[in-house]
Amino acid sequence: NLQGCTSVVLFAATIGVEIDRVISKFGKISPSKALLFQAIGAERIETFKLLVDKLGKGAVIWRFDPLILTDTISIDDLIRKIEFIGDSLYEYTEKLVFSFADIASYRKVKANLEKSNINYREWDDEAMVEFASKLTELNKKWNYELATCGEKIDFERFGIKHNHCVDDRLIVRLGCKSPELMKFLGAEIVREQPVQQDLFATEDSQIIPNDAILLDNGEYAVINKNNKDKGQREFCGCMKSKDIGEYDTCPHLCEYCYANTCKEIAIRNWK
């Protein structure tokens, strides 16, 4: 079918540092495999969009984590990759969640990186602030909600929040029509139409509480229960939940994955 063609134009989207590293590697030794991985990256973005079409914009959240620095990946490299994905997902998501790779805290990750001869470097506060500043500047064209996952460092000056990845407030917003779910979360749905707090409110006016969850129908909800999972890391904001999955079974083989002890075991278990 390509007989007589003098050139080929390819359009592909890269999503995440790991697949970009693989594309770069095979671009030097096997262009055909590099093309395959480019198609996989584009497919991930399309899958994200299909999920949004089915579940709604607020129900699918973009995560770019963990952010890892190496001798070939700089802060500016990460920002460029985020920009490309952010442009591709514009108007398909509300939030970007990120975290910094903490290699020293995960012995398996450290061993796997060293086994693969990846020269990583740990994040310090100065590098984190530099990244947050550049990301905030980049986000001016998208206006995504920015949030960190399980990070101690405070980026309030940049408008970046501490995230709740398993988020009871988001679950209330999306599942407010389920009385059983609202009871489990300790959420109260206020059916009356409230007014925003202002100087002209009367004594009979119902004021929206500061921690209220605004719902799409104009009502709001308030959570009267502490749902935080006390068994998680100190700076994790997730509510109680059950993970679905098993260690040493993922065949994607990301170099920084803390769920795989080694690639060979993961592949064997997956098969």
PDB file of C-alpha atoms in Angstrom:
ATOM      1  CA  ASN A   1       0.000   0.000   0.000  1.00  0.00           C
ATOM      2  CA  LEU A   2       2.975   2.300   0.491  1.00  0.00           C
ATOM      3  CA  GLN A   3       4.431   1.696  -2.973  1.00  0.00           C
ATOM      4  CA  GLY A   4       5.409   4.981  -4.569  1.00  0.00           C
ATOM      5  CA  CYS A   5       5.263   6.948  -1.297  1.00  0.00           C
ATOM      6  CA  THR A   6       8.213   9.265  -0.713  1.00  0.00           C
ATOM      7  CA  SER A   7       7.482  10.241   2.882  1.00  0.00           C
ATOM      8  CA  VAL A   8       5.420   9.259   5.902  1.00  0.00           C
ATOM      9  CA  VAL A   9       3.898  11.684   8.431  1.00  0.00           C
ATOM     10  CA  LEU A  10       3.211  10.241  11.910  1.00  0.00           C
ATOM     11  CA  PHE A  11       1.200  11.830  14.699  1.00  0.00           C
ATOM     12  CA  ALA A  12       1.752  10.423  18.211  1.00  0.00           C
ATOM     13  CA  ALA A  13       1.248  11.553  21.811  1.00  0.00           C
ATOM     14  CA  THR A  14       3.595  10.651  24.640  1.00  0.00           C
ATOM     15  CA  ILE A  15       2.141  10.249  28.121  1.00  0.00           C
ATOM     16  CA  GLY A  16       4.475   9.945  31.097  1.00  0.00           C
ATOM     17  CA  VAL A  17       8.224   9.882  31.582  1.00  0.00           C
ATOM     18  CA  GLU A  18       8.670   6.109  31.438  1.00  0.00           C
ATOM     19  CA  ILE A  19       7.212   5.540  27.983  1.00  0.00           C
ATOM     20  CA  ASP A  20       9.104   8.560  26.679  1.00  0.00           C
ATOM     21  CA  ARG A  21      12.330   7.005  27.961  1.00  0.00           C
ATOM     22  CA  VAL A  22      11.481   3.744  26.173  1.00  0.00           C
ATOM     23  CA  ILE A  23      10.706   5.585  22.920  1.00  0.00           C
ATOM     24  CA  SER A  24      14.035   7.397  23.122  1.00  0.00           C
ATOM     25  CA  LYS A  25      15.875   4.125  23.728  1.00  0.00           C
ATOM     26  CA  PHE A  26      14.314   2.228  20.824  1.00  0.00           C
ATOM     27  CA  GLY A  27      14.543   5.265  18.557  1.00  0.00           C
ATOM     28  CA  LYS A  28      18.282   4.586  18.482  1.00  0.00           C
ATOM     29  CA  ILE A  29      18.237   0.809  18.063  1.00  0.00           C
ATOM     30  CA  SER A  30      14.856  -0.124  16.558  1.00  0.00           C
ATOM     31  CA  PRO A  31      12.709   2.602  14.905  1.00  0.00           C
ATOM     32  CA  SER A  32       9.868   0.122  14.352  1.00  0.00           C
ATOM     33  CA  LYS A  33       9.606  -0.596  18.087  1.00  0.00           C
ATOM     34  CA  ALA A  34       9.846   3.126  18.852  1.00  0.00           C
ATOM     35  CA  LEU A  35       6.857   3.671  16.561  1.00  0.00           C
ATOM     36  CA  LEU A  36       4.930   0.967  18.433  1.00  0.00           C
ATOM     37  CA  PHE A  37       5.534   2.653  21.788  1.00  0.00           C
ATOM     38  CA  GLN A  38       4.507   6.023  20.347  1.00  0.00           C
ATOM     39  CA  ALA A  39       1.190   4.463  19.352  1.00  0.00           C
ATOM     40  CA  ILE A  40       0.773   3.069  22.872  1.00  0.00           C
ATOM     41  CA  GLY A  41       1.306   6.542  24.323  1.00  0.00           C
ATOM     42  CA  ALA A  42      -1.320   8.017  22.006  1.00  0.00           C
ATOM     43  CA  GLU A  43      -3.725   5.219  22.917  1.00  0.00           C
ATOM     44  CA  ARG A  44      -3.425   6.057  26.617  1.00  0.00           C
ATOM     45  CA  ILE A  45      -4.545   9.609  25.987  1.00  0.00           C
ATOM     46  CA  GLU A  46      -7.454   8.428  23.851  1.00  0.00           C
ATOM     47  CA  THR A  47      -8.434   5.937  26.567  1.00  0.00           C
ATOM     48  CA  PHE A  48      -8.430   8.795  29.091  1.00  0.00           C
ATOM     49  CA  LYS A  49     -10.775  10.789  26.846  1.00  0.00           C
ATOM     50  CA  LEU A  50     -13.100   7.829  26.304  1.00  0.00           C
ATOM     51  CA  LEU A  51     -13.373   7.365  30.065  1.00  0.00           C
ATOM     52  CA  VAL A  52     -14.249  11.037  30.474  1.00  0.00           C
ATOM     53  CA  ASP A  53     -16.937  10.734  27.791  1.00  0.00           C
ATOM     54  CA  LYS A  54     -18.499   7.856  29.742  1.00  0.00           C
ATOM     55  CA  LEU A  55     -17.949   8.925  33.366  1.00  0.00           C
ATOM     56  CA  GLY A  56     -17.775  12.718  33.218  1.00  0.00           C
ATOM     57  CA  LYS A  57     -14.953  15.259  33.349  1.00  0.00           C
ATOM     58  CA  GLY A  58     -14.591  15.404  37.131  1.00  0.00           C
ATOM     59  CA  ALA A  59     -14.504  11.625  37.541  1.00  0.00           C
ATOM     60  CA  VAL A  60     -11.190  11.050  35.705  1.00  0.00           C
ATOM     61  CA  ILE A  61      -8.123  12.706  37.211  1.00  0.00           C
ATOM     62  CA  TRP A  62      -4.762  13.125  35.517  1.00  0.00           C
ATOM     63  CA  ARG A  63      -1.782  11.926  37.556  1.00  0.00           C
ATOM     64  CA  PHE A  64       1.809  12.622  36.543  1.00  0.00           C
ATOM     65  CA  ASP A  65       3.800  10.795  39.155  1.00  0.00           C
ATOM     66  CA  PRO A  66       6.214  10.038  40.463  1.00  0.00           C
ATOM     67  CA  LEU A  67       8.373  12.836  39.123  1.00  0.00           C
ATOM     68  CA  ILE A  68      11.891  11.468  38.821  1.00  0.00           C
ATOM     69  CA  LEU A  69      15.164  13.259  38.113  1.00  0.00           C
ATOM     70  CA  THR A  70      18.053  11.461  36.397  1.00  0.00           C
ATOM     71  CA  ASP A  71      21.171  12.352  34.450  1.00  0.00           C
ATOM     72  CA  THR A  72      18.948  12.478  31.332  1.00  0.00           C
ATOM     73  CA  ILE A  73      15.683  13.879  32.804  1.00  0.00           C
ATOM     74  CA  SER A  74      15.751  17.440  34.154  1.00  0.00           C
ATOM     75  CA  ILE A  75      13.040  19.648  35.644  1.00  0.00           C
ATOM     76  CA  ASP A  76      12.626  21.382  32.294  1.00  0.00           C
ATOM     77  CA  ASP A  77      12.252  17.987  30.599  1.00  0.00           C
ATOM     78  CA  LEU A  78       9.447  17.103  33.000  1.00  0.00           C
ATOM     79  CA  ILE A  79       7.729  20.435  32.408  1.00  0.00           C
ATOM     80  CA  ARG A  80       7.861  19.912  28.617  1.00  0.00           C
ATOM     81  CA  LYS A  81       6.303  16.457  28.941  1.00  0.00           C
ATOM     82  CA  ILE A  82       3.576  17.780  31.246  1.00  0.00           C
ATOM     83  CA  GLU A  83       2.840  20.570  28.799  1.00  0.00           C
ATOM     84  CA  PHE A  84       2.377  18.135  25.934  1.00  0.00           C
ATOM     85  CA  ILE A  85      -0.007  15.919  27.911  1.00  0.00           C
ATOM     86  CA  GLY A  86      -1.781  18.906  29.447  1.00  0.00           C
ATOM     87  CA  ASP A  87      -2.479  20.330  25.997  1.00  0.00           C
ATOM     88  CA  SER A  88      -3.783  16.931  24.864  1.00  0.00           C
ATOM     89  CA  LEU A  89      -6.116  16.576  27.852  1.00  0.00           C
ATOM     90  CA  TYR A  90      -7.325  20.183  27.912  1.00  0.00           C
ATOM     91  CA  GLU A  91     -11.063  20.341  28.700  1.00  0.00           C
ATOM     92  CA  TYR A  92     -11.051  16.619  29.523  1.00  0.00           C
ATOM     93  CA  THR A  93      -9.997  16.868  33.166  1.00  0.00           C
ATOM     94  CA  GLU A  94     -10.151  19.282  36.085  1.00  0.00           C
ATOM     95  CA  LYS A  95      -7.119  18.277  38.118  1.00  0.00           C
ATOM     96  CA  LEU A  96      -3.439  17.352  37.840  1.00  0.00           C
ATOM     97  CA  VAL A  97      -1.960  15.381  40.748  1.00  0.00           C
ATOM     98  CA  PHE A  98       1.794  14.917  41.072  1.00  0.00           C
ATOM     99  CA  SER A  99       4.366  13.637  43.553  1.00  0.00           C
ATOM    100  CA  PHE A 100       8.133  13.515  43.796  1.00  0.00           C
ATOM    101  CA  ALA A 101       9.944  10.186  43.599  1.00  0.00           C
ATOM    102  CA  ASP A 102      11.310   9.426  47.055  1.00  0.00           C
ATOM    103  CA  ILE A 103      13.776   6.711  46.118  1.00  0.00           C
ATOM    104  CA  ALA A 104      15.338   6.366  49.564  1.00  0.00           C
ATOM    105  CA  SER A 105      11.980   5.346  51.067  1.00  0.00           C
ATOM    106  CA  TYR A 106      11.518   2.391  48.740  1.00  0.00           C
ATOM    107  CA  ARG A 107      14.354  -0.158  48.790  1.00  0.00           C
ATOM    108  CA  LYS A 108      12.881  -2.149  45.905  1.00  0.00           C
ATOM    109  CA  VAL A 109      12.718   0.947  43.715  1.00  0.00           C
ATOM    110  CA  LYS A 110      16.286   1.899  44.577  1.00  0.00           C
ATOM    111  CA  ALA A 111      17.513  -1.621  43.765  1.00  0.00           C
ATOM    112  CA  ASN A 112      15.619  -1.765  40.467  1.00  0.00           C
ATOM    113  CA  LEU A 113      16.905   1.630  39.324  1.00  0.00           C
ATOM    114  CA  GLU A 114      20.470   0.699  40.136  1.00  0.00           C
ATOM    115  CA  LYS A 115      20.050  -2.677  38.432  1.00  0.00           C
ATOM    116  CA  SER A 116      18.922  -0.870  35.266  1.00  0.00           C
ATOM    117  CA  ASN A 117      21.844   1.591  35.526  1.00  0.00           C
ATOM    118  CA  ILE A 118      19.557   4.610  35.883  1.00  0.00           C
ATOM    119  CA  ASN A 119      21.448   7.469  37.501  1.00  0.00           C
ATOM    120  CA  TYR A 120      18.705   9.079  39.558  1.00  0.00           C
ATOM    121  CA  ARG A 121      18.985  11.933  42.017  1.00  0.00           C
ATOM    122  CA  GLU A 122      16.762  12.691  44.973  1.00  0.00           C
ATOM    123  CA  TRP A 123      14.578  15.799  45.100  1.00  0.00           C
ATOM    124  CA  ASP A 124      15.495  18.497  47.605  1.00  0.00           C
ATOM    125  CA  ASP A 125      13.313  21.434  48.686  1.00  0.00           C
ATOM    126  CA  GLU A 126      15.003  23.830  46.243  1.00  0.00           C
ATOM    127  CA  ALA A 127      14.307  21.561  43.266  1.00  0.00           C
ATOM    128  CA  MET A 128      10.714  20.981  44.389  1.00  0.00           C
ATOM    129  CA  VAL A 129      10.060  24.724  44.642  1.00  0.00           C
ATOM    130  CA  GLU A 130      11.603  25.286  41.210  1.00  0.00           C
ATOM    131  CA  PHE A 131       9.341  22.644  39.706  1.00  0.00           C
ATOM    132  CA  ALA A 132       6.219  23.973  41.472  1.00  0.00           C
ATOM    133  CA  SER A 133       6.957  27.506  40.277  1.00  0.00           C
ATOM    134  CA  LYS A 134       7.397  26.429  36.650  1.00  0.00           C
ATOM    135  CA  LEU A 135       4.315  24.207  36.743  1.00  0.00           C
ATOM    136  CA  THR A 136       2.193  27.037  38.172  1.00  0.00           C
ATOM    137  CA  GLU A 137       3.348  29.346  35.399  1.00  0.00           C
ATOM    138  CA  LEU A 138       2.566  26.696  32.788  1.00  0.00           C
ATOM    139  CA  ASN A 139      -0.870  26.079  34.283  1.00  0.00           C
ATOM    140  CA  LYS A 140      -1.988  29.640  33.557  1.00  0.00           C
ATOM    141  CA  LYS A 141      -3.112  28.507  30.102  1.00  0.00           C
ATOM    142  CA  TRP A 142      -5.143  25.536  31.433  1.00  0.00           C
ATOM    143  CA  ASN A 143      -6.251  26.518  34.943  1.00  0.00           C
ATOM    144  CA  TYR A 144      -6.187  22.927  36.183  1.00  0.00           C
ATOM    145  CA  GLU A 145      -6.496  22.337  39.907  1.00  0.00           C
ATOM    146  CA  LEU A 146      -2.978  21.362  41.001  1.00  0.00           C
ATOM    147  CA  ALA A 147      -2.361  19.039  43.942  1.00  0.00           C
ATOM    148  CA  THR A 148       0.414  16.935  45.463  1.00  0.00           C
ATOM    149  CA  CYS A 149       0.112  13.327  46.635  1.00  0.00           C
ATOM    150  CA  GLY A 150       1.525  12.438  50.053  1.00  0.00           C
ATOM    151  CA  GLU A 151       4.004  15.321  50.146  1.00  0.00           C
ATOM    152  CA  LYS A 152       5.107  17.159  53.289  1.00  0.00           C
ATOM    153  CA  ILE A 153       6.216  20.324  51.482  1.00  0.00           C
ATOM    154  CA  ASP A 154       3.675  23.160  51.431  1.00  0.00           C
ATOM    155  CA  PHE A 155       3.004  24.836  48.075  1.00  0.00           C
ATOM    156  CA  GLU A 156       0.156  27.055  49.255  1.00  0.00           C
ATOM    157  CA  ARG A 157       1.931  30.119  47.852  1.00  0.00           C
ATOM    158  CA  PHE A 158       1.546  28.564  44.382  1.00  0.00           C
ATOM    159  CA  GLY A 159      -2.096  27.610  44.922  1.00  0.00           C
ATOM    160  CA  ILE A 160      -1.168  23.907  44.975  1.00  0.00           C
ATOM    161  CA  LYS A 161      -3.159  21.815  47.447  1.00  0.00           C
ATOM    162  CA  HIS A 162      -2.472  18.618  49.373  1.00  0.00           C
ATOM    163  CA  ASN A 163      -4.518  16.002  47.527  1.00  0.00           C
ATOM    164  CA  HIS A 164      -6.875  13.305  48.793  1.00  0.00           C
ATOM    165  CA  CYS A 165      -6.442  10.689  46.078  1.00  0.00           C
ATOM    166  CA  VAL A 166      -9.204   8.477  47.502  1.00  0.00           C
ATOM    167  CA  ASP A 167     -11.353  11.524  48.107  1.00  0.00           C
ATOM    168  CA  ASP A 168     -14.558  11.389  50.157  1.00  0.00           C
ATOM    169  CA  ARG A 169     -15.505  14.877  48.984  1.00  0.00           C
ATOM    170  CA  LEU A 170     -15.243  13.870  45.335  1.00  0.00           C
ATOM    171  CA  ILE A 171     -17.172  10.669  46.014  1.00  0.00           C
ATOM    172  CA  VAL A 172     -19.950  12.701  47.640  1.00  0.00           C
ATOM    173  CA  ARG A 173     -20.024  15.047  44.665  1.00  0.00           C
ATOM    174  CA  LEU A 174     -20.297  12.169  42.184  1.00  0.00           C
ATOM    175  CA  GLY A 175     -22.427   9.772  44.232  1.00  0.00           C
ATOM    176  CA  CYS A 176     -24.758  12.122  46.076  1.00  0.00           C
ATOM    177  CA  LYS A 177     -27.858  10.301  44.739  1.00  0.00           C
ATOM    178  CA  SER A 178     -27.012   7.161  46.721  1.00  0.00           C
ATOM    179  CA  PRO A 179     -28.464   7.331  50.272  1.00  0.00           C
ATOM    180  CA  GLU A 180     -26.431   4.256  51.328  1.00  0.00           C
ATOM    181  CA  LEU A 181     -23.163   5.813  50.175  1.00  0.00           C
ATOM    182  CA  MET A 182     -23.958   9.151  51.815  1.00  0.00           C
ATOM    183  CA  LYS A 183     -24.760   7.370  55.084  1.00  0.00           C
ATOM    184  CA  PHE A 184     -21.459   5.461  54.952  1.00  0.00           C
ATOM    185  CA  LEU A 185     -19.493   8.685  54.342  1.00  0.00           C
ATOM    186  CA  GLY A 186     -21.418  10.636  56.979  1.00  0.00           C
ATOM    187  CA  ALA A 187     -22.583  13.146  54.367  1.00  0.00           C
ATOM    188  CA  GLU A 188     -25.658  15.297  54.775  1.00  0.00           C
ATOM    189  CA  ILE A 189     -27.366  16.608  51.633  1.00  0.00           C
ATOM    190  CA  VAL A 190     -28.971  20.016  52.183  1.00  0.00           C
ATOM    191  CA  ARG A 191     -31.993  20.219  49.903  1.00  0.00           C
ATOM    192  CA  GLU A 192     -32.948  23.852  50.534  1.00  0.00           C
ATOM    193  CA  GLN A 193     -31.503  26.386  48.147  1.00  0.00           C
ATOM    194  CA  PRO A 194     -28.919  28.358  50.141  1.00  0.00           C
ATOM    195  CA  VAL A 195     -27.489  31.781  49.494  1.00  0.00           C
ATOM    196  CA  GLN A 196     -23.827  32.690  49.243  1.00  0.00           C
ATOM    197  CA  GLN A 197     -22.457  34.446  52.312  1.00  0.00           C
ATOM    198  CA  ASP A 198     -22.555  38.213  51.825  1.00  0.00           C
ATOM    199  CA  LEU A 199     -23.065  41.470  53.712  1.00  0.00           C
ATOM    200  CA  PHE A 200     -26.748  41.665  52.768  1.00  0.00           C
ATOM    201  CA  ALA A 201     -27.842  38.245  54.065  1.00  0.00           C
ATOM    202  CA  THR A 202     -30.752  38.367  56.504  1.00  0.00           C
ATOM    203  CA  GLU A 203     -31.112  36.335  59.697  1.00  0.00           C
ATOM    204  CA  ASP A 204     -33.424  33.919  57.850  1.00  0.00           C
ATOM    205  CA  SER A 205     -30.982  33.408  54.972  1.00  0.00           C
ATOM    206  CA  GLN A 206     -29.241  30.037  54.842  1.00  0.00           C
ATOM    207  CA  ILE A 207     -25.496  30.495  54.516  1.00  0.00           C
ATOM    208  CA  ILE A 208     -23.336  27.922  52.722  1.00  0.00           C
ATOM    209  CA  PRO A 209     -20.714  26.552  55.165  1.00  0.00           C
ATOM    210  CA  ASN A 210     -17.083  27.086  54.193  1.00  0.00           C
ATOM    211  CA  ASP A 211     -16.483  23.336  53.899  1.00  0.00           C
ATOM    212  CA  ALA A 212     -19.630  22.645  51.881  1.00  0.00           C
ATOM    213  CA  ILE A 213     -19.486  20.481  48.759  1.00  0.00           C
ATOM    214  CA  LEU A 214     -21.421  22.197  45.996  1.00  0.00           C
ATOM    215  CA  LEU A 215     -23.513  19.799  43.917  1.00  0.00           C
ATOM    216  CA  ASP A 216     -24.533  20.144  40.290  1.00  0.00           C
ATOM    217  CA  ASN A 217     -28.229  20.569  41.127  1.00  0.00           C
ATOM    218  CA  GLY A 218     -27.594  23.729  43.176  1.00  0.00           C
ATOM    219  CA  GLU A 219     -27.776  21.908  46.518  1.00  0.00           C
ATOM    220  CA  TYR A 220     -24.795  21.199  48.732  1.00  0.00           C
ATOM    221  CA  ALA A 221     -23.451  18.541  51.063  1.00  0.00           C
ATOM    222  CA  VAL A 222     -21.563  18.579  54.361  1.00  0.00           C
ATOM    223  CA  ILE A 223     -19.492  15.657  55.680  1.00  0.00           C
ATOM    224  CA  ASN A 224     -19.945  15.169  59.422  1.00  0.00           C
ATOM    225  CA  LYS A 225     -17.496  12.280  59.796  1.00  0.00           C
ATOM    226  CA  ASN A 226     -13.717  11.883  59.748  1.00  0.00           C
ATOM    227  CA  ASN A 227     -13.128   9.370  56.955  1.00  0.00           C
ATOM    228  CA  LYS A 228      -9.316   9.652  56.865  1.00  0.00           C
ATOM    229  CA  ASP A 229      -7.434   6.363  56.787  1.00  0.00           C
ATOM    230  CA  LYS A 230      -5.190   6.432  59.868  1.00  0.00           C
ATOM    231  CA  GLY A 231      -3.151   3.525  58.554  1.00  0.00           C
ATOM    232  CA  GLN A 232      -1.656   5.496  55.661  1.00  0.00           C
ATOM    233  CA  ARG A 233       1.493   7.630  55.529  1.00  0.00           C
ATOM    234  CA  GLU A 234       1.543  10.777  57.657  1.00  0.00           C
ATOM    235  CA  PHE A 235       0.898  13.179  54.766  1.00  0.00           C
ATOM    236  CA  CYS A 236      -1.575  10.975  52.879  1.00  0.00           C
ATOM    237  CA  GLY A 237      -5.083  12.449  52.849  1.00  0.00           C
ATOM    238  CA  CYS A 238      -6.941   9.384  51.534  1.00  0.00           C
ATOM    239  CA  MET A 239     -10.086   8.034  53.147  1.00  0.00           C
ATOM    240  CA  LYS A 240     -10.370   4.384  54.184  1.00  0.00           C
ATOM    241  CA  SER A 241     -10.423   2.092  51.164  1.00  0.00           C
ATOM    242  CA  LYS A 242      -9.418  -1.326  49.830  1.00  0.00           C
ATOM    243  CA  ASP A 243      -6.778  -1.716  47.122  1.00  0.00           C
ATOM    244  CA  ILE A 244      -7.693  -4.040  44.276  1.00  0.00           C
ATOM    245  CA  GLY A 245      -4.619  -5.743  42.883  1.00  0.00           C
ATOM    246  CA  GLU A 246      -1.554  -7.745  43.798  1.00  0.00           C
ATOM    247  CA  TYR A 247       2.157  -7.038  44.042  1.00  0.00           C
ATOM    248  CA  ASP A 248       4.557  -8.388  41.403  1.00  0.00           C
ATOM    249  CA  THR A 249       1.918  -8.765  38.673  1.00  0.00           C
ATOM    250  CA  CYS A 250       2.107  -5.624  36.519  1.00  0.00           C
ATOM    251  CA  PRO A 251       3.653  -6.207  33.054  1.00  0.00           C
ATOM    252  CA  HIS A 252       4.239  -2.517  32.237  1.00  0.00           C
ATOM    253  CA  LEU A 253       7.618  -2.717  34.002  1.00  0.00           C
ATOM    254  CA  CYS A 254       8.067   0.944  34.900  1.00  0.00           C
ATOM    255  CA  GLU A 255      11.567   1.338  36.326  1.00  0.00           C
ATOM    256  CA  TYR A 256      10.403   3.255  39.417  1.00  0.00           C
ATOM    257  CA  CYS A 257       7.462   0.971  40.303  1.00  0.00           C
ATOM    258  CA  TYR A 258       7.386   0.043  44.000  1.00  0.00           C
ATOM    259  CA  ALA A 259       4.823  -2.748  43.415  1.00  0.00           C
ATOM    260  CA  ASN A 260       7.209  -5.029  41.498  1.00  0.00           C
ATOM    261  CA  THR A 261      10.156  -6.639  43.237  1.00  0.00           C
ATOM    262  CA  CYS A 262      11.746  -7.396  39.878  1.00  0.00           C
ATOM    263  CA  LYS A 263      10.681  -7.515  36.235  1.00  0.00           C
ATOM    264  CA  GLU A 264      11.171 -11.272  35.828  1.00  0.00           C
ATOM    265  CA  ILE A 265       8.847 -12.132  38.738  1.00  0.00           C
ATOM    266  CA  ALA A 266       6.195  -9.679  37.528  1.00  0.00           C
ATOM    267  CA  ILE A 267       6.172 -11.134  34.003  1.00  0.00           C
ATOM    268  CA  ARG A 268       6.053 -14.708  35.298  1.00  0.00           C
ATOM    269  CA  ASN A 269       3.124 -13.973  37.606  1.00  0.00           C
ATOM    270  CA  TRP A 270       1.271 -12.022  34.918  1.00  0.00           C
ATOM    271  CA  LYS A 271       1.532 -14.952  32.481  1.00  0.00           C
TER     272      LYS A 271
END
